[in-house]
């Protein structure tokens, strides 16, 4: 791929192939593995997030686990390193909502760049993320280069066309999960909960913590806790597990 001409047939077959995987982790890994045929990169990693925004698993391609551990336990939590933290809302280029492209040669953050990026030999990183039905990042993938050659326009164009398809496929995992647990079949009218309480109860049933619900709904934690207290009182339960069992009858 030496120009911006898109191999549409290959793109279609690639998306169709990845869509045949019905487990979230393998789906994300298969995408990164397959992209090596259409995009040159030397290293890569994938972080998997739970419903509360915490990393619970990872996949590393040609990347030493030492660097990932160092990043997760230290660099991602530095206040001055907020721009590069996976625990802040996923940032993309203003002109591009599908991918994020970083040239490390142009970055100068103290400590992070000289002590973490330079020793790894990284020059460019192309990232993309998949969200759940609530818009929260659940998968973050980074394709890293260690050469002076940036990602080619054709490579970027291919990924920009593929990523939206994969994002939609990924959200289907959560639709299926809701169907599997019958949450979508709950008779909310019988609960006598208010619309807001139903909204919060649904998020609780999907495993989301009160703190994350607060962020999702843009309300204070105190407000969320107040609603949860009312929900528990009305349904005579005292935990998320009891709530789910009660609603599913």
mmCIF file of C-alpha atoms in Angstrom, residues 142-242:
data_model
loop_
_atom_site.group_PDB
_atom_site.id
_atom_site.type_symbol
_atom_site.label_atom_id
_atom_site.label_comp_id
_atom_site.label_asym_id
_atom_site.label_seq_id
_atom_site.Cartn_x
_atom_site.Cartn_y
_atom_site.Cartn_z
ATOM 1 C CA UNK A 142 -1.929 1.127 20.301
ATOM 2 C CA UNK A 143 0.198 0.390 17.238
ATOM 3 C CA UNK A 144 3.786 1.553 17.792
ATOM 4 C CA UNK A 145 6.590 2.288 15.340
ATOM 5 C CA UNK A 146 10.291 2.426 16.167
ATOM 6 C CA UNK A 147 11.490 3.663 12.774
ATOM 7 C CA UNK A 148 11.708 7.222 11.463
ATOM 8 C CA UNK A 149 9.015 6.488 8.868
ATOM 9 C CA UNK A 150 5.588 7.681 9.946
ATOM 10 C CA UNK A 151 2.397 5.767 9.148
ATOM 11 C CA UNK A 152 1.646 6.076 5.431
ATOM 12 C CA UNK A 153 -1.491 7.923 4.241
ATOM 13 C CA UNK A 154 -2.754 4.648 2.774
ATOM 14 C CA UNK A 155 -2.291 2.863 6.111
ATOM 15 C CA UNK A 156 -4.104 5.609 8.005
ATOM 16 C CA UNK A 157 -6.901 5.655 5.429
ATOM 17 C CA UNK A 158 -7.368 1.879 5.718
ATOM 18 C CA UNK A 159 -7.577 1.983 9.518
ATOM 19 C CA UNK A 160 -9.917 4.995 9.497
ATOM 20 C CA UNK A 161 -12.325 3.040 7.323
ATOM 21 C CA UNK A 162 -12.027 -0.213 9.284
ATOM 22 C CA UNK A 163 -12.262 1.129 12.847
ATOM 23 C CA UNK A 164 -15.874 2.435 12.620
ATOM 24 C CA UNK A 165 -16.983 -1.005 11.427
ATOM 25 C CA UNK A 166 -15.206 -2.694 14.325
ATOM 26 C CA UNK A 167 -16.654 -0.204 16.806
ATOM 27 C CA UNK A 168 -20.170 -1.146 15.766
ATOM 28 C CA UNK A 169 -19.330 -4.853 15.909
ATOM 29 C CA UNK A 170 -17.860 -4.442 19.373
ATOM 30 C CA UNK A 171 -20.985 -2.782 20.770
ATOM 31 C CA UNK A 172 -22.952 -5.838 19.729
ATOM 32 C CA UNK A 173 -21.136 -7.816 22.430
ATOM 33 C CA UNK A 174 -22.934 -5.754 25.052
ATOM 34 C CA UNK A 175 -26.296 -6.028 23.315
ATOM 35 C CA UNK A 176 -25.918 -9.791 23.413
ATOM 36 C CA UNK A 177 -24.872 -9.677 27.069
ATOM 37 C CA UNK A 178 -28.009 -7.761 27.978
ATOM 38 C CA UNK A 179 -30.117 -10.288 26.118
ATOM 39 C CA UNK A 180 -28.301 -13.192 27.780
ATOM 40 C CA UNK A 181 -28.988 -11.832 31.268
ATOM 41 C CA UNK A 182 -32.569 -10.828 30.340
ATOM 42 C CA UNK A 183 -32.031 -7.270 31.596
ATOM 43 C CA UNK A 184 -33.832 -5.977 28.511
ATOM 44 C CA UNK A 185 -36.865 -8.084 29.473
ATOM 45 C CA UNK A 186 -37.339 -6.664 32.965
ATOM 46 C CA UNK A 187 -40.865 -5.435 33.666
ATOM 47 C CA UNK A 188 -39.900 -2.006 34.982
ATOM 48 C CA UNK A 189 -43.498 -0.885 35.441
ATOM 49 C CA UNK A 190 -43.960 -3.431 38.205
ATOM 50 C CA UNK A 191 -40.989 -2.028 40.143
ATOM 51 C CA UNK A 192 -42.620 1.388 40.634
ATOM 52 C CA UNK A 193 -39.225 3.014 40.125
ATOM 53 C CA UNK A 194 -38.936 6.496 38.678
ATOM 54 C CA UNK A 195 -37.390 6.935 35.192
ATOM 55 C CA UNK A 196 -34.139 8.097 36.792
ATOM 56 C CA UNK A 197 -34.108 5.164 39.200
ATOM 57 C CA UNK A 198 -34.705 2.757 36.303
ATOM 58 C CA UNK A 199 -31.761 4.303 34.470
ATOM 59 C CA UNK A 200 -29.473 3.853 37.478
ATOM 60 C CA UNK A 201 -30.801 0.361 38.246
ATOM 61 C CA UNK A 202 -30.022 -0.695 34.659
ATOM 62 C CA UNK A 203 -26.449 0.522 34.997
ATOM 63 C CA UNK A 204 -26.109 -1.289 38.318
ATOM 64 C CA UNK A 205 -27.346 -4.497 36.731
ATOM 65 C CA UNK A 206 -24.670 -4.126 34.076
ATOM 66 C CA UNK A 207 -22.013 -4.132 36.802
ATOM 67 C CA UNK A 208 -21.269 -0.425 36.866
ATOM 68 C CA UNK A 209 -20.084 1.100 40.147
ATOM 69 C CA UNK A 210 -21.831 4.112 41.745
ATOM 70 C CA UNK A 211 -18.736 6.235 41.055
ATOM 71 C CA UNK A 212 -18.812 5.376 37.366
ATOM 72 C CA UNK A 213 -22.558 5.945 37.203
ATOM 73 C CA UNK A 214 -21.917 9.414 38.608
ATOM 74 C CA UNK A 215 -19.534 10.136 35.730
ATOM 75 C CA UNK A 216 -21.825 8.594 33.123
ATOM 76 C CA UNK A 217 -24.887 10.605 34.158
ATOM 77 C CA UNK A 218 -22.955 13.765 35.092
ATOM 78 C CA UNK A 219 -24.393 13.903 38.600
ATOM 79 C CA UNK A 220 -22.743 13.895 42.009
ATOM 80 C CA UNK A 221 -21.943 10.667 43.790
ATOM 81 C CA UNK A 222 -24.185 11.761 46.637
ATOM 82 C CA UNK A 223 -27.098 12.013 44.200
ATOM 83 C CA UNK A 224 -26.377 8.556 42.825
ATOM 84 C CA UNK A 225 -26.164 7.071 46.310
ATOM 85 C CA UNK A 226 -29.482 8.693 47.196
ATOM 86 C CA UNK A 227 -31.155 7.120 44.169
ATOM 87 C CA UNK A 228 -29.591 3.743 44.944
ATOM 88 C CA UNK A 229 -30.914 3.900 48.509
ATOM 89 C CA UNK A 230 -34.421 4.546 47.166
ATOM 90 C CA UNK A 231 -34.079 1.693 44.653
ATOM 91 C CA UNK A 232 -32.922 -0.764 47.307
ATOM 92 C CA UNK A 233 -35.669 0.314 49.698
ATOM 93 C CA UNK A 234 -38.417 -0.044 47.082
ATOM 94 C CA UNK A 235 -37.204 -3.472 45.975
ATOM 95 C CA UNK A 236 -36.178 -4.683 49.446
ATOM 96 C CA UNK A 237 -32.563 -5.517 48.508
ATOM 97 C CA UNK A 238 -29.194 -4.449 49.883
ATOM 98 C CA UNK A 239 -26.667 -5.094 47.074
ATOM 99 C CA UNK A 240 -26.209 -5.085 43.287
ATOM 100 C CA UNK A 241 -26.316 -8.870 43.235
ATOM 101 C CA UNK A 242 -29.583 -8.971 45.154
#
